[in-house]
mmCIF file of C-alpha atoms and ligand atoms in Angstrom:
data_model
loop_
_atom_site.group_PDB
_atom_site.id
_atom_site.type_symbol
_atom_site.label_atom_id
_atom_site.label_comp_id
_atom_site.label_asym_id
_atom_site.label_seq_id
_atom_site.Cartn_x
_atom_site.Cartn_y
_atom_site.Cartn_z
ATOM 1 C CA MET I 236 -12.951 11.287 18.450
ATOM 2 C CA ASN I 237 -12.055 8.593 20.934
ATOM 3 C CA SER I 238 -8.740 9.520 22.531
ATOM 4 C CA THR I 239 -8.191 5.946 23.642
ATOM 5 C CA HIS I 240 -7.514 4.921 20.037
ATOM 6 C CA LEU I 241 -3.945 3.665 19.878
ATOM 7 C CA LEU I 242 -3.203 5.408 16.576
ATOM 8 C CA LEU I 243 -4.190 8.837 17.846
ATOM 9 C CA LYS I 244 -2.341 8.307 21.106
ATOM 10 C CA ALA I 245 0.803 7.270 19.255
ATOM 11 C CA LEU I 246 0.537 10.346 17.031
ATOM 12 C CA LYS I 247 0.293 12.562 20.114
ATOM 13 C CA GLY I 248 3.318 10.838 21.627
ATOM 14 C CA GLU I 249 1.186 9.492 24.494
ATOM 15 C CA GLU I 250 2.091 6.219 26.141
ATOM 16 C CA VAL I 251 0.469 3.103 24.671
ATOM 17 C CA GLU I 252 0.320 -0.500 25.889
ATOM 18 C CA ARG I 253 1.425 -1.628 22.411
ATOM 19 C CA PRO I 254 1.910 0.192 19.107
ATOM 20 C CA PRO I 255 -1.032 0.502 16.682
ATOM 21 C CA VAL I 256 -0.921 -1.314 13.342
ATOM 22 C CA TRP I 257 -2.421 -0.744 9.888
ATOM 23 C CA MET I 258 -1.170 -1.495 6.380
ATOM 24 C CA MET I 259 -0.877 0.804 3.396
ATOM 25 C CA ARG I 260 -3.240 -0.420 0.644
ATOM 26 C CA GLN I 261 -4.885 -2.659 3.219
ATOM 27 C CA ALA I 262 -8.091 -2.574 1.167
ATOM 28 C CA GLY I 263 -7.049 -4.212 -2.061
ATOM 29 C CA ARG I 264 -6.484 -7.120 -4.349
ATOM 30 C CA TYR I 265 -5.105 -9.611 -1.796
ATOM 31 C CA LEU I 266 -8.604 -9.740 -0.231
ATOM 32 C CA PRO I 267 -11.089 -12.116 -1.968
ATOM 33 C CA GLU I 268 -13.934 -9.895 -0.714
ATOM 34 C CA TYR I 269 -12.383 -6.923 -2.556
ATOM 35 C CA MET I 270 -12.022 -9.008 -5.721
ATOM 36 C CA VAL I 271 -15.766 -9.730 -5.713
ATOM 37 C CA LEU I 272 -16.515 -5.999 -5.870
ATOM 38 C CA ARG I 273 -13.638 -5.395 -8.304
ATOM 39 C CA ARG I 274 -15.166 -7.841 -10.801
ATOM 40 C CA LYS I 275 -18.561 -6.133 -10.524
ATOM 41 C CA TYR I 276 -17.680 -2.423 -10.623
ATOM 42 C CA ASP I 277 -14.927 -0.482 -12.367
ATOM 43 C CA PHE I 278 -12.325 1.376 -10.316
ATOM 44 C CA PHE I 279 -13.858 4.862 -10.288
ATOM 45 C CA THR I 280 -17.351 3.454 -9.650
ATOM 46 C CA ARG I 281 -15.908 1.805 -6.528
ATOM 47 C CA VAL I 282 -14.234 5.068 -5.527
ATOM 48 C CA GLN I 283 -17.177 7.373 -6.334
ATOM 49 C CA THR I 284 -20.005 5.332 -4.806
ATOM 50 C CA PRO I 285 -19.969 6.061 -1.063
ATOM 51 C CA GLU I 286 -21.607 2.707 -0.164
ATOM 52 C CA LEU I 287 -18.920 0.788 -2.101
ATOM 53 C CA ALA I 288 -16.018 2.914 -0.842
ATOM 54 C CA CYS I 289 -17.340 2.426 2.693
ATOM 55 C CA GLU I 290 -17.727 -1.336 2.300
ATOM 56 C CA ILE I 291 -14.178 -1.684 0.894
ATOM 57 C CA THR I 292 -12.732 0.551 3.630
ATOM 58 C CA LEU I 293 -14.265 -1.689 6.307
ATOM 59 C CA GLN I 294 -13.100 -4.991 4.788
ATOM 60 C CA PRO I 295 -9.594 -4.992 6.332
ATOM 61 C CA ILE I 296 -11.028 -3.902 9.694
ATOM 62 C CA ASP I 297 -13.371 -6.884 9.770
ATOM 63 C CA ILE I 298 -11.065 -9.416 8.093
ATOM 64 C CA ILE I 299 -7.544 -8.460 9.194
ATOM 65 C CA GLY I 300 -8.288 -6.502 12.365
ATOM 66 C CA SER I 301 -6.220 -3.365 11.621
ATOM 67 C CA ASP I 302 -6.232 -0.681 14.317
ATOM 68 C CA ALA I 303 -7.135 2.044 11.788
ATOM 69 C CA ALA I 304 -9.184 2.296 8.610
ATOM 70 C CA ILE I 305 -7.956 4.265 5.595
ATOM 71 C CA LEU I 306 -10.596 5.551 3.233
ATOM 72 C CA PHE I 307 -10.768 3.620 -0.047
ATOM 73 C CA SER I 308 -10.064 6.256 -2.691
ATOM 74 C CA ASP I 309 -7.074 7.285 -4.782
ATOM 75 C CA ILE I 310 -4.604 10.145 -4.941
ATOM 76 C CA LEU I 311 -5.584 10.778 -8.597
ATOM 77 C CA VAL I 312 -9.056 12.068 -7.722
ATOM 78 C CA ILE I 313 -7.320 15.458 -7.406
ATOM 79 C CA PRO I 314 -6.167 15.795 -11.047
ATOM 80 C CA GLN I 315 -9.611 14.473 -11.987
ATOM 81 C CA ALA I 316 -11.353 17.146 -9.909
ATOM 82 C CA MET I 317 -9.088 19.774 -11.513
ATOM 83 C CA GLY I 318 -10.524 18.820 -14.902
ATOM 84 C CA LEU I 319 -8.240 16.074 -16.240
ATOM 85 C CA GLU I 320 -9.440 12.732 -17.475
ATOM 86 C CA VAL I 321 -7.961 9.851 -15.441
ATOM 87 C CA GLN I 322 -8.444 6.257 -16.550
ATOM 88 C CA MET I 323 -7.482 3.204 -14.507
ATOM 89 C CA VAL I 324 -6.278 0.699 -17.097
ATOM 90 C CA GLU I 325 -6.543 -2.982 -16.132
ATOM 91 C CA SER I 326 -3.116 -4.418 -15.150
ATOM 92 C CA LYS I 327 -1.380 -1.168 -16.228
ATOM 93 C CA GLY I 328 -2.509 1.416 -13.672
ATOM 94 C CA PRO I 329 -3.405 5.070 -14.116
ATOM 95 C CA PHE I 330 -3.497 6.801 -17.517
ATOM 96 C CA LEU I 331 -4.092 10.521 -18.130
ATOM 97 C CA PRO I 332 -4.701 11.077 -21.864
ATOM 98 C CA ARG I 333 -4.044 14.826 -21.533
ATOM 99 C CA THR I 334 -0.825 15.803 -19.714
ATOM 100 C CA THR I 335 -0.059 19.207 -18.161
ATOM 101 C CA THR I 336 3.209 20.905 -19.102
ATOM 102 C CA THR I 337 2.452 24.361 -20.528
ATOM 103 C CA LYS I 338 1.435 27.654 -18.941
ATOM 104 C CA SER I 339 -1.976 27.558 -20.612
ATOM 105 C CA GLU I 340 -2.559 23.943 -19.535
ATOM 106 C CA ILE I 341 -1.720 24.856 -15.946
ATOM 107 C CA GLU I 342 -3.954 27.933 -16.108
ATOM 108 C CA ALA I 343 -6.790 25.827 -17.510
ATOM 109 C CA LEU I 344 -6.776 23.558 -14.436
ATOM 110 C CA ASN I 345 -9.592 24.497 -12.195
ATOM 111 C CA ALA I 346 -8.526 25.163 -8.641
ATOM 112 C CA THR I 347 -11.501 27.054 -7.265
ATOM 113 C CA THR I 348 -14.250 24.622 -8.245
ATOM 114 C CA ALA I 349 -12.272 21.350 -7.813
ATOM 115 C CA ASP I 350 -13.916 20.750 -4.468
ATOM 116 C CA ASP I 351 -17.391 20.654 -6.057
ATOM 117 C CA HIS I 352 -16.369 17.383 -7.745
ATOM 118 C CA LEU I 353 -15.277 15.681 -4.541
ATOM 119 C CA GLN I 354 -18.535 15.548 -2.593
ATOM 120 C CA TYR I 355 -18.575 11.754 -3.008
ATOM 121 C CA VAL I 356 -15.384 11.538 -0.893
ATOM 122 C CA TYR I 357 -16.956 13.503 1.951
ATOM 123 C CA ASP I 358 -20.132 11.395 1.712
ATOM 124 C CA ALA I 359 -18.018 8.212 1.828
ATOM 125 C CA ILE I 360 -16.234 9.542 4.941
ATOM 126 C CA SER I 361 -19.507 10.376 6.767
ATOM 127 C CA LEU I 362 -20.954 6.981 5.937
ATOM 128 C CA THR I 363 -17.761 5.132 6.919
ATOM 129 C CA LYS I 364 -17.522 6.978 10.240
ATOM 130 C CA LYS I 365 -21.111 5.963 10.971
ATOM 131 C CA GLU I 366 -20.496 2.320 10.060
ATOM 132 C CA LEU I 367 -17.230 2.201 12.005
ATOM 133 C CA ASN I 368 -19.135 3.350 15.071
ATOM 134 C CA ASN I 369 -15.851 4.453 16.682
ATOM 135 C CA ARG I 370 -14.321 0.956 16.562
ATOM 136 C CA VAL I 371 -11.117 2.357 15.028
ATOM 137 C CA PRO I 372 -10.116 5.791 13.733
ATOM 138 C CA LEU I 373 -10.442 6.710 10.044
ATOM 139 C CA ILE I 374 -7.427 8.010 8.111
ATOM 140 C CA GLY I 375 -7.997 10.445 5.245
ATOM 141 C CA PHE I 376 -5.304 11.044 2.647
ATOM 142 C CA ALA I 377 -4.073 12.845 -0.428
ATOM 143 C CA GLY I 378 -1.090 12.590 -2.733
ATOM 144 C CA ALA I 379 1.694 15.099 -2.137
ATOM 145 C CA PRO I 380 1.990 17.814 -4.798
ATOM 146 C CA PHE I 381 5.246 16.448 -6.265
ATOM 147 C CA THR I 382 3.780 12.946 -6.670
ATOM 148 C CA ILE I 383 0.594 14.350 -8.260
ATOM 149 C CA LEU I 384 2.754 16.464 -10.616
ATOM 150 C CA CYS I 385 4.558 13.260 -11.642
ATOM 151 C CA TYR I 386 1.299 11.737 -12.927
ATOM 152 C CA MET I 387 0.034 15.016 -14.455
ATOM 153 C CA VAL I 388 3.221 15.532 -16.460
ATOM 154 C CA GLU I 389 4.050 11.917 -17.299
ATOM 155 C CA GLY I 390 0.443 10.847 -17.931
ATOM 156 C CA LYS I 391 1.019 7.416 -16.408
ATOM 157 C CA GLY I 392 3.055 5.479 -13.877
ATOM 158 C CA SER I 393 6.803 5.227 -14.464
ATOM 159 C CA LYS I 394 9.870 3.818 -12.735
ATOM 160 C CA ALA I 395 11.936 6.993 -12.957
ATOM 161 C CA PHE I 396 9.414 9.741 -13.912
ATOM 162 C CA ASP I 397 12.087 11.269 -16.172
ATOM 163 C CA LYS I 398 9.645 13.538 -18.026
ATOM 164 C CA ALA I 399 8.259 14.892 -14.777
ATOM 165 C CA LYS I 400 11.734 15.565 -13.379
ATOM 166 C CA GLN I 401 12.925 17.111 -16.644
ATOM 167 C CA PHE I 402 9.877 19.404 -16.614
ATOM 168 C CA CYS I 403 10.775 20.542 -13.075
ATOM 169 C CA PHE I 404 14.401 21.204 -13.966
ATOM 170 C CA SER I 405 13.818 22.876 -17.363
ATOM 171 C CA GLU I 406 10.733 24.886 -16.357
ATOM 172 C CA PRO I 407 11.117 25.435 -12.601
ATOM 173 C CA LYS I 408 8.794 28.447 -12.462
ATOM 174 C CA LEU I 409 6.024 26.634 -14.301
ATOM 175 C CA ALA I 410 6.549 23.540 -12.176
ATOM 176 C CA GLN I 411 6.287 25.634 -9.031
ATOM 177 C CA SER I 412 3.072 27.268 -10.235
ATOM 178 C CA LEU I 413 1.622 23.808 -10.878
ATOM 179 C CA LEU I 414 2.809 22.527 -7.483
ATOM 180 C CA GLN I 415 1.250 25.547 -5.764
ATOM 181 C CA LYS I 416 -2.055 25.031 -7.535
ATOM 182 C CA ILE I 417 -2.128 21.362 -6.495
ATOM 183 C CA THR I 418 -1.185 22.388 -2.941
ATOM 184 C CA ASP I 419 -4.076 24.870 -2.673
ATOM 185 C CA VAL I 420 -6.588 22.282 -3.887
ATOM 186 C CA THR I 421 -5.109 19.605 -1.609
ATOM 187 C CA ILE I 422 -5.305 21.800 1.502
ATOM 188 C CA ALA I 423 -8.981 22.595 0.830
ATOM 189 C CA TYR I 424 -9.633 18.899 0.105
ATOM 190 C CA LEU I 425 -8.001 17.620 3.306
ATOM 191 C CA LYS I 426 -9.745 20.273 5.410
ATOM 192 C CA ARG I 427 -13.087 19.064 4.043
ATOM 193 C CA GLN I 428 -12.072 15.453 4.816
ATOM 194 C CA VAL I 429 -11.475 16.472 8.441
ATOM 195 C CA GLN I 430 -14.833 18.307 8.563
ATOM 196 C CA ALA I 431 -16.481 15.170 7.198
ATOM 197 C CA GLY I 432 -14.984 13.128 10.026
ATOM 198 C CA VAL I 433 -11.498 11.712 9.359
ATOM 199 C CA ASP I 434 -9.393 11.499 12.526
ATOM 200 C CA CYS I 435 -6.011 12.109 10.919
ATOM 201 C CA VAL I 436 -4.572 12.529 7.422
ATOM 202 C CA GLN I 437 -1.643 11.002 5.569
ATOM 203 C CA VAL I 438 0.120 12.698 2.656
ATOM 204 C CA PHE I 439 1.696 10.193 0.250
ATOM 205 C CA ASP I 440 4.822 11.479 -1.509
ATOM 206 C CA SER I 441 5.402 8.137 -3.217
ATOM 207 C CA TRP I 442 7.942 9.451 -5.736
ATOM 208 C CA SER I 443 9.818 12.129 -3.758
ATOM 209 C CA GLY I 444 12.705 9.666 -3.313
ATOM 210 C CA LEU I 445 13.486 10.147 -7.017
ATOM 211 C CA LEU I 446 14.724 13.630 -6.125
ATOM 212 C CA SER I 447 18.101 14.621 -4.705
ATOM 213 C CA LYS I 448 18.035 16.423 -1.375
ATOM 214 C CA ALA I 449 18.576 19.783 -3.097
ATOM 215 C CA ASP I 450 15.733 19.162 -5.554
ATOM 216 C CA PHE I 451 13.476 17.865 -2.766
ATOM 217 C CA GLU I 452 14.011 21.211 -0.992
ATOM 218 C CA ILE I 453 12.635 23.016 -4.049
ATOM 219 C CA PHE I 454 9.986 20.733 -5.512
ATOM 220 C CA ALA I 455 8.653 18.689 -2.603
ATOM 221 C CA LYS I 456 9.363 19.991 0.880
ATOM 222 C CA PRO I 457 7.791 23.486 0.724
ATOM 223 C CA TYR I 458 4.486 21.999 -0.392
ATOM 224 C CA LEU I 459 4.515 19.194 2.193
ATOM 225 C CA VAL I 460 5.187 21.803 4.860
ATOM 226 C CA GLN I 461 2.364 24.073 3.648
ATOM 227 C CA ILE I 462 -0.075 21.164 3.790
ATOM 228 C CA SER I 463 1.121 20.067 7.203
ATOM 229 C CA ASP I 464 0.968 23.621 8.598
ATOM 230 C CA ALA I 465 -2.563 24.129 7.268
ATOM 231 C CA LEU I 466 -3.913 20.798 8.519
ATOM 232 C CA SER I 467 -2.101 20.176 11.788
ATOM 233 C CA PRO I 468 -4.265 22.622 13.803
ATOM 234 C CA LEU I 469 -7.272 20.532 12.704
ATOM 235 C CA ALA I 470 -6.006 16.918 12.825
ATOM 236 C CA PRO I 471 -2.733 15.010 13.174
ATOM 237 C CA VAL I 472 -0.758 14.790 9.926
ATOM 238 C CA ILE I 473 1.460 11.892 8.787
ATOM 239 C CA LEU I 474 3.910 12.718 5.992
ATOM 240 C CA PHE I 475 5.280 9.836 3.925
ATOM 241 C CA PRO I 476 8.023 11.060 1.601
ATOM 242 C CA LYS I 477 8.979 7.581 0.402
ATOM 243 C CA GLY I 478 12.702 7.160 -0.191
ATOM 244 C CA SER I 479 13.559 10.671 1.035
ATOM 245 C CA TRP I 480 15.511 9.588 4.076
ATOM 246 C CA TYR I 481 17.564 12.814 3.806
ATOM 247 C CA ALA I 482 14.400 14.815 4.635
ATOM 248 C CA LEU I 483 13.546 13.035 7.874
ATOM 249 C CA GLU I 484 15.669 15.207 10.139
ATOM 250 C CA ASP I 485 14.129 18.477 8.891
ATOM 251 C CA LEU I 486 10.593 17.119 8.821
ATOM 252 C CA SER I 487 10.924 15.792 12.363
ATOM 253 C CA THR I 488 10.685 19.391 13.606
ATOM 254 C CA SER I 489 7.813 20.333 11.269
ATOM 255 C CA SER I 490 4.163 20.614 12.309
ATOM 256 C CA ALA I 491 3.546 16.972 11.283
ATOM 257 C CA SER I 492 2.739 14.424 13.996
ATOM 258 C CA GLY I 493 4.175 11.404 12.200
ATOM 259 C CA LEU I 494 6.629 10.428 9.474
ATOM 260 C CA GLY I 495 6.465 7.320 7.308
ATOM 261 C CA VAL I 496 9.664 5.402 6.543
ATOM 262 C CA ASP I 497 10.412 2.645 4.069
ATOM 263 C CA TRP I 498 12.632 -0.411 4.548
ATOM 264 C CA CYS I 499 15.770 1.123 3.001
ATOM 265 C CA LEU I 500 16.551 2.591 6.394
ATOM 266 C CA THR I 501 16.953 0.715 9.670
ATOM 267 C CA PRO I 502 14.670 1.666 12.573
ATOM 268 C CA LYS I 503 17.759 2.879 14.424
ATOM 269 C CA GLN I 504 18.831 5.121 11.541
ATOM 270 C CA ALA I 505 15.294 6.552 11.359
ATOM 271 C CA ARG I 506 15.259 7.250 15.108
ATOM 272 C CA THR I 507 18.727 8.828 14.991
ATOM 273 C CA LEU I 508 17.875 11.041 12.010
ATOM 274 C CA THR I 509 14.702 12.265 13.699
ATOM 275 C CA ASN I 510 16.379 12.626 17.135
ATOM 276 C CA ASN I 511 13.461 10.607 18.558
ATOM 277 C CA ASN I 512 11.419 13.821 18.127
ATOM 278 C CA ILE I 513 8.466 12.435 16.254
ATOM 279 C CA THR I 514 6.254 9.361 15.840
ATOM 280 C CA LEU I 515 7.533 7.080 13.078
ATOM 281 C CA GLN I 516 5.490 4.729 10.895
ATOM 282 C CA GLY I 517 6.728 1.747 8.911
ATOM 283 C CA ASN I 518 8.759 -0.025 7.659
ATOM 284 C CA PHE I 519 8.227 -3.747 6.943
ATOM 285 C CA ASP I 520 9.131 -4.723 3.387
ATOM 286 C CA PRO I 521 5.753 -5.893 1.965
ATOM 287 C CA ASN I 522 7.557 -8.737 0.179
ATOM 288 C CA HIS I 523 8.531 -10.198 3.563
ATOM 289 C CA LEU I 524 4.843 -11.009 4.062
ATOM 290 C CA LEU I 525 5.464 -13.954 1.727
ATOM 291 C CA LYS I 526 7.772 -15.554 4.315
ATOM 292 C CA PRO I 527 6.444 -18.325 6.594
ATOM 293 C CA ILE I 528 4.206 -17.022 9.370
ATOM 294 C CA HIS I 529 6.663 -17.836 12.180
ATOM 295 C CA GLU I 530 9.291 -15.673 10.435
ATOM 296 C CA ILE I 531 6.813 -12.809 10.021
ATOM 297 C CA GLN I 532 6.078 -13.036 13.757
ATOM 298 C CA LYS I 533 9.783 -12.963 14.609
ATOM 299 C CA GLU I 534 10.540 -10.050 12.262
ATOM 300 C CA VAL I 535 7.605 -7.990 13.531
ATOM 301 C CA LYS I 536 8.819 -8.391 17.113
ATOM 302 C CA GLU I 537 12.358 -7.427 16.095
ATOM 303 C CA MET I 538 11.028 -4.392 14.217
ATOM 304 C CA ILE I 539 8.998 -3.166 17.209
ATOM 305 C CA ASP I 540 11.950 -3.736 19.542
ATOM 306 C CA ALA I 541 14.179 -1.757 17.184
ATOM 307 C CA PHE I 542 11.800 1.221 16.784
ATOM 308 C CA GLY I 543 10.667 0.954 20.395
ATOM 309 C CA PRO I 544 6.954 0.488 21.174
ATOM 310 C CA GLN I 545 6.315 4.184 21.926
ATOM 311 C CA LYS I 546 5.921 6.957 19.309
ATOM 312 C CA TYR I 547 5.601 4.210 16.746
ATOM 313 C CA ILE I 548 2.937 3.012 14.279
ATOM 314 C CA VAL I 549 3.525 -0.437 12.815
ATOM 315 C CA ASN I 550 3.014 -0.483 9.054
ATOM 316 C CA LEU I 551 4.602 -1.730 5.874
ATOM 317 C CA GLY I 552 7.208 0.409 4.117
ATOM 318 C CA HIS I 553 4.857 0.670 1.111
ATOM 319 C CA GLY I 554 1.555 -0.837 -0.062
ATOM 320 C CA ILE I 555 0.644 -4.506 0.433
ATOM 321 C CA LEU I 556 0.995 -6.590 -2.739
ATOM 322 C CA PRO I 557 -1.852 -8.476 -4.447
ATOM 323 C CA ASN I 558 -0.182 -11.912 -4.010
ATOM 324 C CA ILE I 559 0.073 -11.797 -0.211
ATOM 325 C CA PRO I 560 -1.991 -14.563 1.440
ATOM 326 C CA VAL I 561 -4.685 -13.135 3.712
ATOM 327 C CA GLU I 562 -3.473 -15.309 6.638
ATOM 328 C CA HIS I 563 -0.038 -13.711 6.339
ATOM 329 C CA ALA I 564 -1.488 -10.197 6.459
ATOM 330 C CA LYS I 565 -3.514 -11.235 9.486
ATOM 331 C CA ALA I 566 -0.429 -12.810 11.106
ATOM 332 C CA PHE I 567 1.377 -9.462 10.694
ATOM 333 C CA VAL I 568 -1.423 -7.603 12.499
ATOM 334 C CA ASP I 569 -1.785 -10.298 15.173
ATOM 335 C CA ALA I 570 1.952 -10.289 15.848
ATOM 336 C CA VAL I 571 1.627 -6.607 16.791
ATOM 337 C CA LYS I 572 -1.454 -7.222 18.924
ATOM 338 C CA ASN I 573 0.408 -9.984 20.785
ATOM 339 C CA TYR I 574 3.550 -7.899 21.236
ATOM 340 C CA SER I 575 5.006 -7.746 24.648
ATOM 341 C CA ASN I 576 8.524 -6.548 25.344
ATOM 342 C CA LEU I 577 9.013 -8.952 28.205
HETATM 343 O O1 1CP E 293 -8.177 -2.942 -7.909
HETATM 344 C C1 1CP E 293 -7.189 -2.423 -8.444
HETATM 345 O O2 1CP E 293 -6.420 -2.987 -9.224
HETATM 346 C C2 1CP E 293 -6.920 -1.008 -8.131
HETATM 347 C C3 1CP E 293 -5.631 -0.860 -7.418
HETATM 348 C C4 1CP E 293 -5.714 0.403 -6.628
HETATM 349 C C5 1CP E 293 -6.152 0.507 -5.285
HETATM 350 C C6 1CP E 293 -6.593 -0.601 -4.364
HETATM 351 C C7 1CP E 293 -5.421 1.700 -7.088
HETATM 352 C C8 1CP E 293 -4.996 2.061 -8.443
HETATM 353 N N1 1CP E 293 -5.670 2.587 -6.055
HETATM 354 C C9 1CP E 293 -6.104 1.903 -4.959
HETATM 355 C C10 1CP E 293 -6.530 2.469 -3.668
HETATM 356 C C11 1CP E 293 -5.596 3.389 -3.027
HETATM 357 N N2 1CP E 293 -4.663 4.171 -3.638
HETATM 358 C C12 1CP E 293 -5.586 3.694 -1.638
HETATM 359 C C13 1CP E 293 -6.627 3.131 -0.694
HETATM 360 C C14 1CP E 293 -6.463 3.039 0.690
HETATM 361 C C15 1CP E 293 -5.560 1.936 1.188
HETATM 362 O O3 1CP E 293 -6.070 0.814 1.428
HETATM 363 O O4 1CP E 293 -4.360 2.191 1.418
HETATM 364 C C16 1CP E 293 -4.544 4.607 -1.441
HETATM 365 C C17 1CP E 293 -4.076 5.218 -0.121
HETATM 366 C C18 1CP E 293 -3.991 4.908 -2.700
HETATM 367 C C19 1CP E 293 -2.928 5.884 -2.924
HETATM 368 C C20 1CP E 293 -2.169 5.872 -4.187
HETATM 369 N N3 1CP E 293 -2.628 5.719 -5.465
HETATM 370 C C21 1CP E 293 -0.796 6.152 -4.257
HETATM 371 C C22 1CP E 293 0.056 6.473 -3.062
HETATM 372 C C23 1CP E 293 0.448 5.265 -2.327
HETATM 373 C C24 1CP E 293 1.421 4.374 -3.036
HETATM 374 O O5 1CP E 293 1.064 3.198 -3.235
HETATM 375 O O6 1CP E 293 2.516 4.853 -3.366
HETATM 376 C C25 1CP E 293 -0.397 6.102 -5.605
HETATM 377 C C26 1CP E 293 0.997 6.329 -6.176
HETATM 378 C C27 1CP E 293 -1.567 5.831 -6.363
HETATM 379 C C28 1CP E 293 -1.658 5.723 -7.830
HETATM 380 C C29 1CP E 293 -2.188 4.407 -8.218
HETATM 381 N N4 1CP E 293 -3.507 4.088 -8.104
HETATM 382 C C30 1CP E 293 -3.690 2.781 -8.484
HETATM 383 C C31 1CP E 293 -2.424 2.267 -8.868
HETATM 384 C C32 1CP E 293 -2.181 0.888 -9.404
HETATM 385 C C33 1CP E 293 -1.495 3.289 -8.641
HETATM 386 C C34 1CP E 293 0.028 3.206 -8.772
HETATM 387 C C35 1CP E 293 0.467 3.193 -10.173
HETATM 388 C C36 1CP E 293 1.953 3.431 -10.301
HETATM 389 O O7 1CP E 293 2.735 2.541 -9.909
HETATM 390 O O8 1CP E 293 2.310 4.490 -10.785
#
């Protein structure tokens, strides 16, 4: 691990000459080079073939110049490794033909042997670390247990995940047993990612913002904290409970090294809520990347000034969208590299 990497310094709270920058979903459909591989190989072939996952992971490093790579994979490899079929349906997203809502379905999920199905992830990490040759650090990741439960119960993406929430509220004990099972598998999975070479890990709780604070305390937070406590002795942990602004204060004193924030909160609000205790990551609205380049440059500077350049990782507030021009993504990254607070 190269301690001079900006990302790792920012996560430790060490002083940096400028903040590091990467973009969620930086390997994806806005890149023509990704589209070439997407037309040739289906989604899970891309994910499960270490050479392809490695090539896709490196694309934004070579093309956009991000300060960190994030492994090309998906959060749904966990339900898959636990024995569920997961399809990626063209222009629709994930589909799980068999959902998980009963005691026997939860018991049938395999927790102990899940890891045997994930060797391709660890192979992709080893290969990517070799190819990166220490140019930038590699971020590993997993979905947070509540977000994974959403897909396991609902069977597909949703705007409100009503079925998943209703399952939690009508069968809290069952929901908690499912969340614990996912947590155990996720901890083992992230530990193996660190052994294979990732420099830090991010936990995506993409749907936690659908919960009230009280429900977050029951169905999301305990599991995020377990994962963070188990991983933080091994590697820095970034938690991204999207939309759960009410959780930032509590999580700022957890074992995590960084917290992701979306654009529904100002940088100042995020700093105040977290008492400037922890490194923050975010929070550019990905849709703003469609603005003219000079406006992107201006907004990036304003965002860094507002968060402050220390204890800060520049990122979007959620994944980059497929219709963003590559030059705009590059302008975002370059604006950070050219930042000076003079
Ligand atoms: O080519 C394609 O159309 C596939 C699109 C795609 C990509 C590029 C999917 C399907 N997954 C991925 C890769 C991916 N997924 C990464 C790679 C690393 C990166 O560059 O960031 C990561 C970190 C994820 C994580 C992920 N998958 C999340 C959490 C982050 C988020 O965006 O909230 C979620 C919710 C998923 C599920 C998923 N996988 C793919 C889609 C289209 C979705 C979302 C579906 C929905 O809206 O419910």
